Amino acid sequence: IMFLWCVLVLVSLLSVATGTSAGVKARITQKGLEYGRAIGIESLQQKLRTIQLKDVSGTEKLAIGKVEYSITGMQIVNLGLPKSALRLVAGTGVMLSVGDAYISLRGNWRVKYSWIIKASGSFELAVSELAISTTIAVKSDVTGRPTVSVTKCEATVGSVKVRFISHTIYLLFQICPLVTASIAEMNKNLKTLNVLAKVDQYAELEYSMVESPVISNAMIDLGLKGEFYNIGQHKEPPFSPRPFLLPSQDTNMLYIGVSAFSINSAGFVYHRAGALCLYITNDMIPSGSLNRLNTRTFGKFIPQIGNMSPGLMMKLLVETVKEPIVTLEPNNMTVQASSKVTAYAIQPNSILSPLFVLKLEASVIYMYTARCDLAESYVGPFQVTSLEDILTTVVKDVIIPKVNAGVKEGYPLPAIGKMQLVKSQLQVLKDYLLIGTDVTLTG
């Protein structure tokens, strides 16, 4: 049960948008299921040990007449699930089976026949060769959250050593109702699953399921929306997700495909919010660089600046003029950004005096390339090519490290207990990034 919860939260991965292509895809392999079985069976044992066994009472017709009886105070004292298996049921969900299980319990008994015979005492019950099999369907509801339901549950017993056998077997039939009740409780939690995660003050990420999980005999595939939005303003970007298929790999427990659409929706959101801007000052330039942000350095290339604003420090404002676009090809990721760069001289009274504005078309792959054009000048005409060396320093040594620092912080995923990703690998494929990883649960 706990493993199913982990799987479902992992993908929740949160209005079913019928016909919408997934921005993010997740795959859970048989290896992942096997790990889930190992940790889930221990959880199941703990859950079974907490069963509150109901008292049993009634009457039996014997040769001497009707005998009243009651069995009370029953407690489980030992329980084991030595054999278990978890497998996928194509088109449905998962089947959990347990074999050769055993249960020992104790309690009190009491019998009464008229006013003549009264007797009471304690007893111990040993049940062996207990088998449990349950099939759980996994789908998505109208809100894009996962739902689960029990489609089949069977519990059989090999031997029971105790008096009143027919009545103690009744106790075993509480197992399937327990499973059904646990699944119902899980659905209550799934309905409250957060499907919209706040990233920061500008953006939130929606990862609702766009369709019910696709389940084969070897894996579970989930399609998630994976789209960024401005907080409280769900405006769609001027582009749509392209369909993509995860490769047939199964060496890891979990595979996550993040489309270029998901990444570009983030760029669209941050551009709309005005967050893709950066003031660059001289102290941000590496100390070993000869290119400094002051009118002395710029005056070497644009003499008017040195003459009109001698001995002043400078500041650059870099801001996007439209959303940046990421393109993904096998082993290659390109970022195309259209920006403008406004240069200011910082007056002694801290007033910023504009010097010029450049249009900057930048492309970042493994190497940085850019094309600059003069958009506006407050100091007269000059050759923009003379500034290429300085602008390259600014982009490589300031802007790109800033972007990398932001990406390193990552984005929130649904909370899954204390799940950690291990042995993770990243591949750049056509139109999406593929993350292959194993998982471990601690605590």
GROMACS .gro file of C-alpha atoms in nm:
model
  443
    1ILE     CA    1   0.000   0.000   0.000
    2MET     CA    2   0.278   0.242   0.090
    3PHE     CA    3   0.453   0.169  -0.239
    4LEU     CA    4   0.137   0.241  -0.437
    5TRP     CA    5   0.113   0.572  -0.256
    6CYS     CA    6   0.473   0.651  -0.350
    7VAL     CA    7   0.410   0.564  -0.714
    8LEU     CA    8   0.094   0.770  -0.733
    9VAL     CA    9   0.240   1.073  -0.561
   10LEU     CA   10   0.546   1.050  -0.779
   11VAL     CA   11   0.337   1.089  -1.084
   12SER     CA   12   0.076   1.309  -0.959
   13LEU     CA   13   0.208   1.422  -1.064
   14LEU     CA   14  -0.177   1.671  -1.041
   15SER     CA   15  -0.772   1.851  -1.462
   16VAL     CA   16  -0.739   1.583  -1.705
   17ALA     CA   17  -0.681   1.778  -2.025
   18THR     CA   18  -0.809   1.533  -2.281
   19GLY     CA   19  -0.622   1.559  -2.608
   20THR     CA   20  -0.339   1.762  -2.453
   21SER     CA   21   0.010   1.636  -2.525
   22ALA     CA   22   0.224   1.573  -2.222
   23GLY     CA   23   0.500   1.818  -2.138
   24VAL     CA   24   0.657   1.567  -1.900
   25LYS     CA   25   0.646   1.189  -1.912
   26ALA     CA   26   0.734   0.946  -1.636
   27ARG     CA   27   0.793   0.571  -1.657
   28ILE     CA   28   0.813   0.323  -1.369
   29THR     CA   29   0.986   0.001  -1.473
   30GLN     CA   30   0.961  -0.351  -1.333
   31LYS     CA   31   1.284  -0.282  -1.147
   32GLY     CA   32   1.114   0.009  -0.976
   33LEU     CA   33   0.814  -0.205  -0.892
   34GLU     CA   34   1.035  -0.475  -0.744
   35TYR     CA   35   1.202  -0.219  -0.519
   36GLY     CA   36   0.856  -0.096  -0.424
   37ARG     CA   37   0.747  -0.448  -0.339
   38ALA     CA   38   1.041  -0.494  -0.106
   39ILE     CA   39   0.970  -0.179   0.093
   40GLY     CA   40   0.592  -0.209   0.061
   41ILE     CA   41   0.566  -0.559   0.203
   42GLU     CA   42   0.718  -0.443   0.531
   43SER     CA   43   0.464  -0.163   0.546
   44LEU     CA   44   0.187  -0.414   0.478
   45GLN     CA   45   0.305  -0.633   0.766
   46GLN     CA   46   0.298  -0.336   1.001
   47LYS     CA   47  -0.050  -0.246   0.882
   48LEU     CA   48  -0.181  -0.599   0.933
   49ARG     CA   49  -0.043  -0.605   1.286
   50THR     CA   50  -0.269  -0.310   1.368
   51ILE     CA   51  -0.591  -0.489   1.267
   52GLN     CA   52  -0.855  -0.440   1.531
   53LEU     CA   53  -1.024  -0.780   1.543
   54LYS     CA   54  -1.391  -0.761   1.625
   55ASP     CA   55  -1.543  -0.963   1.902
   56VAL     CA   56  -1.744  -1.264   1.785
   57SER     CA   57  -2.058  -1.397   1.954
   58GLY     CA   58  -2.354  -1.618   1.865
   59THR     CA   59  -2.525  -1.950   1.926
   60GLU     CA   60  -2.466  -2.306   1.808
   61LYS     CA   61  -2.716  -2.591   1.798
   62LEU     CA   62  -2.565  -2.899   1.961
   63ALA     CA   63  -2.717  -3.230   2.070
   64ILE     CA   64  -2.777  -3.092   2.415
   65GLY     CA   65  -2.945  -2.776   2.280
   66LYS     CA   66  -2.843  -2.423   2.201
   67VAL     CA   67  -2.507  -2.308   2.330
   68GLU     CA   68  -2.419  -1.939   2.352
   69TYR     CA   69  -2.058  -1.840   2.294
   70SER     CA   70  -1.839  -1.528   2.266
   71ILE     CA   71  -1.479  -1.467   2.163
   72THR     CA   72  -1.334  -1.136   2.284
   73GLY     CA   73  -1.009  -0.946   2.329
   74MET     CA   74  -0.837  -1.096   2.028
   75GLN     CA   75  -0.484  -0.971   1.953
   76ILE     CA   76  -0.233  -1.063   1.683
   77VAL     CA   77   0.092  -1.176   1.845
   78ASN     CA   78   0.287  -1.294   1.539
   79LEU     CA   79   0.261  -1.239   1.165
   80GLY     CA   80   0.484  -1.312   0.868
   81LEU     CA   81   0.467  -1.260   0.491
   82PRO     CA   82   0.764  -1.465   0.363
   83LYS     CA   83   0.660  -1.476  -0.003
   84SER     CA   84   0.530  -1.184  -0.206
   85ALA     CA   85   0.514  -1.062  -0.565
   86LEU     CA   86   0.410  -0.743  -0.735
   87ARG     CA   87   0.338  -0.741  -1.107
   88LEU     CA   88   0.169  -0.516  -1.357
   89VAL     CA   89  -0.170  -0.602  -1.505
   90ALA     CA   90  -0.183  -0.460  -1.857
   91GLY     CA   91  -0.456  -0.202  -1.901
   92THR     CA   92  -0.557  -0.214  -1.534
   93GLY     CA   93  -0.299  -0.155  -1.265
   94VAL     CA   94  -0.096  -0.374  -1.031
   95MET     CA   95  -0.149  -0.708  -0.859
   96LEU     CA   96   0.001  -0.779  -0.518
   97SER     CA   97   0.013  -1.140  -0.402
   98VAL     CA   98   0.135  -1.287  -0.075
   99GLY     CA   99   0.187  -1.658  -0.008
  100ASP     CA  100   0.274  -1.888   0.284
  101ALA     CA  101   0.179  -1.617   0.530
  102TYR     CA  102   0.111  -1.703   0.892
  103ILE     CA  103  -0.075  -1.539   1.179
  104SER     CA  104  -0.091  -1.621   1.546
  105LEU     CA  105  -0.337  -1.458   1.781
  106ARG     CA  106  -0.477  -1.497   2.127
  107GLY     CA  107  -0.796  -1.401   2.302
  108ASN     CA  108  -1.065  -1.502   2.547
  109TRP     CA  109  -1.361  -1.737   2.506
  110ARG     CA  110  -1.681  -1.793   2.695
  111VAL     CA  111  -1.966  -2.048   2.655
  112LYS     CA  112  -2.302  -2.083   2.828
  113TYR     CA  113  -2.570  -2.355   2.816
  114SER     CA  114  -2.886  -2.257   2.999
  115TRP     CA  115  -2.802  -2.214   3.370
  116ILE     CA  116  -2.632  -2.546   3.395
  117ILE     CA  117  -2.301  -2.498   3.210
  118LYS     CA  118  -2.084  -2.189   3.214
  119ALA     CA  119  -1.719  -2.190   3.109
  120SER     CA  120  -1.454  -1.938   3.002
  121GLY     CA  121  -1.085  -1.912   2.939
  122SER     CA  122  -0.819  -1.800   2.694
  123PHE     CA  123  -0.709  -1.947   2.364
  124GLU     CA  124  -0.434  -1.926   2.103
  125LEU     CA  125  -0.500  -1.949   1.731
  126ALA     CA  126  -0.237  -2.041   1.469
  127VAL     CA  127  -0.313  -1.984   1.101
  128SER     CA  128  -0.067  -2.099   0.836
  129GLU     CA  129  -0.041  -2.110   0.456
  130LEU     CA  130  -0.241  -1.791   0.429
  131ALA     CA  131  -0.256  -1.647   0.076
  132ILE     CA  132  -0.368  -1.297  -0.024
  133SER     CA  133  -0.410  -1.165  -0.379
  134THR     CA  134  -0.540  -0.820  -0.467
  135THR     CA  135  -0.559  -0.631  -0.796
  136ILE     CA  136  -0.562  -0.252  -0.779
  137ALA     CA  137  -0.669  -0.038  -1.076
  138VAL     CA  138  -0.489   0.293  -1.133
  139LYS     CA  139  -0.658   0.572  -1.329
  140SER     CA  140  -0.691   0.952  -1.319
  141ASP     CA  141  -0.993   1.158  -1.216
  142VAL     CA  142  -1.138   1.474  -1.372
  143THR     CA  143  -0.886   1.690  -1.186
  144GLY     CA  144  -0.585   1.503  -1.319
  145ARG     CA  145  -0.508   1.337  -0.988
  146PRO     CA  146  -0.450   0.961  -0.971
  147THR     CA  147  -0.724   0.735  -0.832
  148VAL     CA  148  -0.706   0.374  -0.720
  149SER     CA  149  -0.966   0.103  -0.667
  150VAL     CA  150  -0.973  -0.264  -0.572
  151THR     CA  151  -1.096  -0.476  -0.863
  152LYS     CA  152  -1.024  -0.814  -0.705
  153CYS     CA  153  -0.926  -0.944  -0.363
  154GLU     CA  154  -0.895  -1.303  -0.243
  155ALA     CA  155  -0.778  -1.449   0.089
  156THR     CA  156  -0.742  -1.823   0.147
  157VAL     CA  157  -0.608  -2.026   0.439
  158GLY     CA  158  -0.428  -2.361   0.453
  159SER     CA  159  -0.475  -2.469   0.815
  160VAL     CA  160  -0.625  -2.334   1.135
  161LYS     CA  161  -0.558  -2.492   1.473
  162VAL     CA  162  -0.826  -2.399   1.724
  163ARG     CA  163  -1.172  -2.493   1.842
  164PHE     CA  164  -1.465  -2.309   1.674
  165ILE     CA  165  -1.288  -2.329   1.338
  166SER     CA  166  -1.585  -2.206   1.134
  167HIS     CA  167  -1.599  -1.887   1.333
  168THR     CA  168  -1.227  -1.808   1.344
  169ILE     CA  169  -1.209  -1.830   0.965
  170TYR     CA  170  -1.447  -1.535   0.971
  171LEU     CA  171  -1.161  -1.332   1.113
  172LEU     CA  172  -0.953  -1.391   0.802
  173PHE     CA  173  -1.221  -1.238   0.585
  174GLN     CA  174  -1.145  -0.903   0.748
  175ILE     CA  175  -0.826  -0.886   0.539
  176CYS     CA  176  -0.991  -0.792   0.208
  177PRO     CA  177  -1.216  -0.532   0.372
  178LEU     CA  178  -0.900  -0.391   0.529
  179VAL     CA  179  -0.737  -0.364   0.186
  180THR     CA  180  -1.047  -0.198   0.043
  181ALA     CA  181  -1.061   0.045   0.337
  182SER     CA  182  -0.690   0.127   0.294
  183ILE     CA  183  -0.740   0.201  -0.075
  184ALA     CA  184  -1.041   0.421   0.006
  185GLU     CA  185  -0.828   0.611   0.258
  186MET     CA  186  -0.553   0.646  -0.003
  187ASN     CA  187  -0.800   0.803  -0.246
  188LYS     CA  188  -0.895   1.060   0.016
  189ASN     CA  189  -0.529   1.161   0.037
  190LEU     CA  190  -0.488   1.158  -0.341
  191LYS     CA  191  -0.782   1.399  -0.379
  192THR     CA  192  -0.590   1.652  -0.172
  193LEU     CA  193  -0.265   1.597  -0.361
  194ASN     CA  194  -0.110   1.928  -0.458
  195VAL     CA  195  -0.106   1.949  -0.837
  196LEU     CA  196   0.016   2.307  -0.859
  197ALA     CA  197   0.353   2.383  -0.704
  198LYS     CA  198   0.481   2.732  -0.639
  199VAL     CA  199   0.831   2.775  -0.780
  200ASP     CA  200   0.903   3.131  -0.664
  201GLN     CA  201   0.733   3.471  -0.655
  202TYR     CA  202   0.690   3.464  -1.033
  203ALA     CA  203   0.594   3.112  -1.137
  204GLU     CA  204   0.405   2.798  -1.046
  205LEU     CA  205   0.427   2.457  -1.208
  206GLU     CA  206   0.129   2.241  -1.300
  207TYR     CA  207   0.197   1.870  -1.341
  208SER     CA  208  -0.153   1.722  -1.373
  209MET     CA  209  -0.201   1.393  -1.552
  210VAL     CA  210  -0.329   1.458  -1.905
  211GLU     CA  211  -0.458   1.102  -1.939
  212SER     CA  212  -0.491   0.783  -1.736
  213PRO     CA  213  -0.169   0.585  -1.692
  214VAL     CA  214  -0.074   0.348  -1.973
  215ILE     CA  215   0.006   0.014  -1.809
  216SER     CA  216   0.174  -0.278  -1.985
  217ASN     CA  217   0.313  -0.598  -1.841
  218ALA     CA  218   0.655  -0.436  -1.802
  219MET     CA  219   0.605  -0.068  -1.710
  220ILE     CA  220   0.372   0.216  -1.614
  221ASP     CA  221   0.383   0.527  -1.837
  222LEU     CA  222   0.236   0.855  -1.719
  223GLY     CA  223   0.173   1.173  -1.918
  224LEU     CA  224   0.190   1.494  -1.715
  225LYS     CA  225   0.112   1.850  -1.817
  226GLY     CA  226   0.444   1.988  -1.694
  227GLU     CA  227   0.369   2.353  -1.772
  228PHE     CA  228   0.483   2.671  -1.599
  229TYR     CA  229   0.239   2.957  -1.537
  230ASN     CA  230   0.254   3.303  -1.390
  231ILE     CA  231   0.112   3.280  -1.041
  232GLY     CA  232  -0.267   3.322  -1.062
  233GLN     CA  233  -0.252   3.391  -1.440
  234HIS     CA  234  -0.275   3.077  -1.649
  235LYS     CA  235  -0.204   3.221  -1.992
  236GLU     CA  236  -0.100   2.969  -2.256
  237PRO     CA  237   0.226   3.037  -2.444
  238PRO     CA  238   0.232   3.089  -2.823
  239PHE     CA  239   0.361   2.733  -2.874
  240SER     CA  240   0.238   2.382  -2.798
  241PRO     CA  241   0.402   2.062  -2.675
  242ARG     CA  242   0.524   1.823  -2.940
  243PRO     CA  243   0.443   1.454  -2.889
  244PHE     CA  244   0.743   1.244  -2.789
  245LEU     CA  245   0.801   0.884  -2.686
  246LEU     CA  246   1.032   0.760  -2.414
  247PRO     CA  247   1.290   0.511  -2.539
  248SER     CA  248   1.253   0.143  -2.447
  249GLN     CA  249   1.503   0.146  -2.161
  250ASP     CA  250   1.452  -0.046  -1.838
  251THR     CA  251   1.788  -0.048  -1.657
  252ASN     CA  252   1.670   0.220  -1.412
  253MET     CA  253   1.370   0.223  -1.179
  254LEU     CA  254   1.236   0.551  -1.308
  255TYR     CA  255   1.260   0.754  -1.628
  256ILE     CA  256   1.146   1.116  -1.662
  257GLY     CA  257   1.122   1.295  -1.995
  258VAL     CA  258   1.113   1.676  -1.979
  259SER     CA  259   1.011   1.833  -2.310
  260ALA     CA  260   1.147   2.151  -2.463
  261PHE     CA  261   0.790   2.279  -2.426
  262SER     CA  262   0.810   2.257  -2.047
  263ILE     CA  263   1.142   2.441  -2.042
  264ASN     CA  264   1.021   2.707  -2.285
  265SER     CA  265   0.697   2.760  -2.090
  266ALA     CA  266   0.923   2.865  -1.801
  267GLY     CA  267   1.099   3.118  -2.025
  268PHE     CA  268   0.761   3.252  -2.139
  269VAL     CA  269   0.644   3.295  -1.780
  270TYR     CA  270   0.957   3.467  -1.651
  271HIS     CA  271   0.970   3.699  -1.952
  272ARG     CA  272   0.605   3.801  -1.897
  273ALA     CA  273   0.681   3.867  -1.531
  274GLY     CA  274   0.974   4.092  -1.620
  275ALA     CA  275   1.206   3.864  -1.428
  276LEU     CA  276   1.453   3.807  -1.711
  277CYS     CA  277   1.653   4.119  -1.646
  278LEU     CA  278   1.982   4.179  -1.476
  279TYR     CA  279   2.179   4.484  -1.370
  280ILE     CA  280   2.551   4.426  -1.420
  281THR     CA  281   2.805   4.632  -1.228
  282ASN     CA  282   3.182   4.640  -1.230
  283ASP     CA  283   3.218   4.429  -0.915
  284MET     CA  284   3.048   4.140  -1.098
  285ILE     CA  285   3.324   4.126  -1.360
  286PRO     CA  286   3.609   3.885  -1.267
  287SER     CA  287   3.892   4.078  -1.107
  288GLY     CA  288   4.142   3.939  -1.357
  289SER     CA  289   3.959   4.077  -1.658
  290LEU     CA  290   4.099   4.383  -1.835
  291ASN     CA  291   3.749   4.480  -1.944
  292ARG     CA  292   3.598   4.698  -1.672
  293LEU     CA  293   3.260   4.866  -1.652
  294ASN     CA  294   3.375   5.226  -1.653
  295THR     CA  295   3.390   5.510  -1.902
  296ARG     CA  296   3.767   5.478  -1.928
  297THR     CA  297   3.742   5.125  -2.076
  298PHE     CA  298   3.446   5.208  -2.297
  299GLY     CA  299   3.611   5.537  -2.398
  300LYS     CA  300   3.884   5.339  -2.571
  301PHE     CA  301   3.623   5.205  -2.815
  302ILE     CA  302   3.377   5.494  -2.810
  303PRO     CA  303   3.579   5.817  -2.756
  304GLN     CA  304   3.261   6.025  -2.705
  305ILE     CA  305   3.192   5.838  -2.381
  306GLY     CA  306   3.535   5.917  -2.238
  307ASN     CA  307   3.499   6.282  -2.336
  308MET     CA  308   3.140   6.335  -2.215
  309SER     CA  309   3.155   6.127  -1.894
  310PRO     CA  310   3.519   6.098  -1.787
  311GLY     CA  311   3.615   5.889  -1.483
  312LEU     CA  312   3.272   5.742  -1.412
  313MET     CA  313   3.168   5.389  -1.332
  314MET     CA  314   2.909   5.225  -1.554
  315LYS     CA  315   2.615   4.990  -1.520
  316LEU     CA  316   2.450   4.764  -1.781
  317LEU     CA  317   2.087   4.657  -1.782
  318VAL     CA  318   2.027   4.336  -1.976
  319GLU     CA  319   1.662   4.238  -2.034
  320THR     CA  320   1.478   4.009  -2.273
  321VAL     CA  321   1.254   4.158  -2.542
  322LYS     CA  322   1.077   3.823  -2.599
  323GLU     CA  323   1.079   3.481  -2.438
  324PRO     CA  324   1.397   3.277  -2.487
  325ILE     CA  325   1.363   2.953  -2.683
  326VAL     CA  326   1.539   2.626  -2.604
  327THR     CA  327   1.591   2.373  -2.883
  328LEU     CA  328   1.685   2.013  -2.802
  329GLU     CA  329   1.863   1.783  -3.045
  330PRO     CA  330   2.053   1.462  -2.967
  331ASN     CA  331   2.345   1.558  -2.740
  332ASN     CA  332   2.286   1.926  -2.812
  333MET     CA  333   2.088   2.200  -2.639
  334THR     CA  334   2.064   2.551  -2.786
  335VAL     CA  335   1.925   2.860  -2.612
  336GLN     CA  336   1.824   3.149  -2.839
  337ALA     CA  337   1.760   3.479  -2.661
  338SER     CA  338   1.662   3.822  -2.791
  339SER     CA  339   1.761   4.097  -2.550
  340LYS     CA  340   1.849   4.460  -2.523
  341VAL     CA  341   2.142   4.602  -2.332
  342THR     CA  342   2.121   4.955  -2.193
  343ALA     CA  343   2.447   5.115  -2.081
  344TYR     CA  344   2.444   5.384  -1.811
  345ALA     CA  345   2.707   5.612  -1.665
  346ILE     CA  346   2.676   5.641  -1.287
  347GLN     CA  347   2.695   6.009  -1.194
  348PRO     CA  348   2.853   6.121  -0.865
  349ASN     CA  349   2.501   6.172  -0.723
  350SER     CA  350   2.414   5.810  -0.827
  351ILE     CA  351   2.190   5.929  -1.111
  352LEU     CA  352   2.205   5.694  -1.411
  353SER     CA  353   2.273   5.868  -1.743
  354PRO     CA  354   2.187   5.652  -2.047
  355LEU     CA  355   2.469   5.615  -2.298
  356PHE     CA  356   2.340   5.370  -2.558
  357VAL     CA  357   2.104   5.075  -2.617
  358LEU     CA  358   2.206   4.760  -2.803
  359LYS     CA  359   1.990   4.488  -2.953
  360LEU     CA  360   2.146   4.155  -2.865
  361GLU     CA  361   2.063   3.826  -3.038
  362ALA     CA  362   2.246   3.554  -2.847
  363SER     CA  363   2.275   3.181  -2.905
  364VAL     CA  364   2.430   2.950  -2.649
  365ILE     CA  365   2.521   2.592  -2.737
  366TYR     CA  366   2.864   2.472  -2.631
  367MET     CA  367   2.996   2.808  -2.748
  368TYR     CA  368   2.849   3.153  -2.706
  369THR     CA  369   2.769   3.346  -3.021
  370ALA     CA  370   2.591   3.678  -3.053
  371ARG     CA  371   2.497   3.950  -3.296
  372CYS     CA  372   2.472   4.311  -3.175
  373ASP     CA  373   2.305   4.608  -3.338
  374LEU     CA  374   2.284   4.966  -3.219
  375ALA     CA  375   1.926   5.044  -3.127
  376GLU     CA  376   1.979   5.391  -2.979
  377SER     CA  377   2.272   5.613  -2.889
  378TYR     CA  378   2.290   5.916  -2.660
  379VAL     CA  379   2.655   5.984  -2.743
  380GLY     CA  380   2.646   5.977  -3.122
  381PRO     CA  381   2.718   5.700  -3.373
  382PHE     CA  382   2.984   5.433  -3.314
  383GLN     CA  383   3.085   5.088  -3.438
  384VAL     CA  384   2.912   4.820  -3.229
  385THR     CA  385   3.168   4.558  -3.330
  386SER     CA  386   3.422   4.738  -3.113
  387LEU     CA  387   3.224   4.625  -2.803
  388GLU     CA  388   3.209   4.255  -2.887
  389ASP     CA  389   3.498   4.164  -2.659
  390ILE     CA  390   3.343   4.344  -2.361
  391LEU     CA  391   2.998   4.196  -2.424
  392THR     CA  392   3.143   3.845  -2.452
  393THR     CA  393   3.307   3.893  -2.112
  394VAL     CA  394   2.976   4.010  -1.963
  395VAL     CA  395   2.777   3.717  -2.104
  396LYS     CA  396   3.028   3.442  -2.031
  397ASP     CA  397   3.147   3.561  -1.691
  398VAL     CA  398   2.827   3.712  -1.547
  399ILE     CA  399   2.504   3.622  -1.727
  400ILE     CA  400   2.565   3.251  -1.795
  401PRO     CA  401   2.686   3.179  -1.437
  402LYS     CA  402   2.377   3.359  -1.306
  403VAL     CA  403   2.152   3.141  -1.524
  404ASN     CA  404   2.335   2.827  -1.417
  405ALA     CA  405   2.292   2.922  -1.051
  406GLY     CA  406   1.918   2.959  -1.102
  407VAL     CA  407   1.887   2.627  -1.283
  408LYS     CA  408   2.088   2.455  -1.011
  409GLU     CA  409   1.817   2.541  -0.756
  410GLY     CA  410   1.576   2.319  -0.951
  411TYR     CA  411   1.197   2.300  -0.939
  412PRO     CA  412   0.966   2.137  -0.685
  413LEU     CA  413   0.830   1.788  -0.736
  414PRO     CA  414   0.547   1.625  -0.540
  415ALA     CA  415   0.661   1.522  -0.195
  416ILE     CA  416   0.722   1.146  -0.174
  417GLY     CA  417   0.823   1.083   0.183
  418LYS     CA  418   1.201   1.076   0.197
  419MET     CA  419   1.261   0.968  -0.160
  420GLN     CA  420   1.607   1.032  -0.299
  421LEU     CA  421   1.719   0.997  -0.659
  422VAL     CA  422   2.039   0.794  -0.700
  423LYS     CA  423   2.255   0.688  -0.997
  424SER     CA  424   2.087   0.955  -1.210
  425GLN     CA  425   2.187   1.010  -1.572
  426LEU     CA  426   2.085   1.287  -1.813
  427GLN     CA  427   2.054   1.253  -2.189
  428VAL     CA  428   1.967   1.526  -2.440
  429LEU     CA  429   1.740   1.377  -2.707
  430LYS     CA  430   1.518   1.513  -2.984
  431ASP     CA  431   1.277   1.765  -2.827
  432TYR     CA  432   1.324   1.642  -2.467
  433LEU     CA  433   1.565   1.571  -2.185
  434LEU     CA  434   1.568   1.215  -2.048
  435ILE     CA  435   1.652   1.150  -1.683
  436GLY     CA  436   1.714   0.787  -1.590
  437THR     CA  437   1.742   0.723  -1.218
  438ASP     CA  438   1.699   0.478  -0.935
  439VAL     CA  439   1.528   0.579  -0.613
  440THR     CA  440   1.576   0.503  -0.248
  441LEU     CA  441   1.342   0.563   0.042
  442THR     CA  442   1.485   0.632   0.385
  443GLY     CA  443   1.318   0.665   0.720
   0.00000   0.00000   0.00000
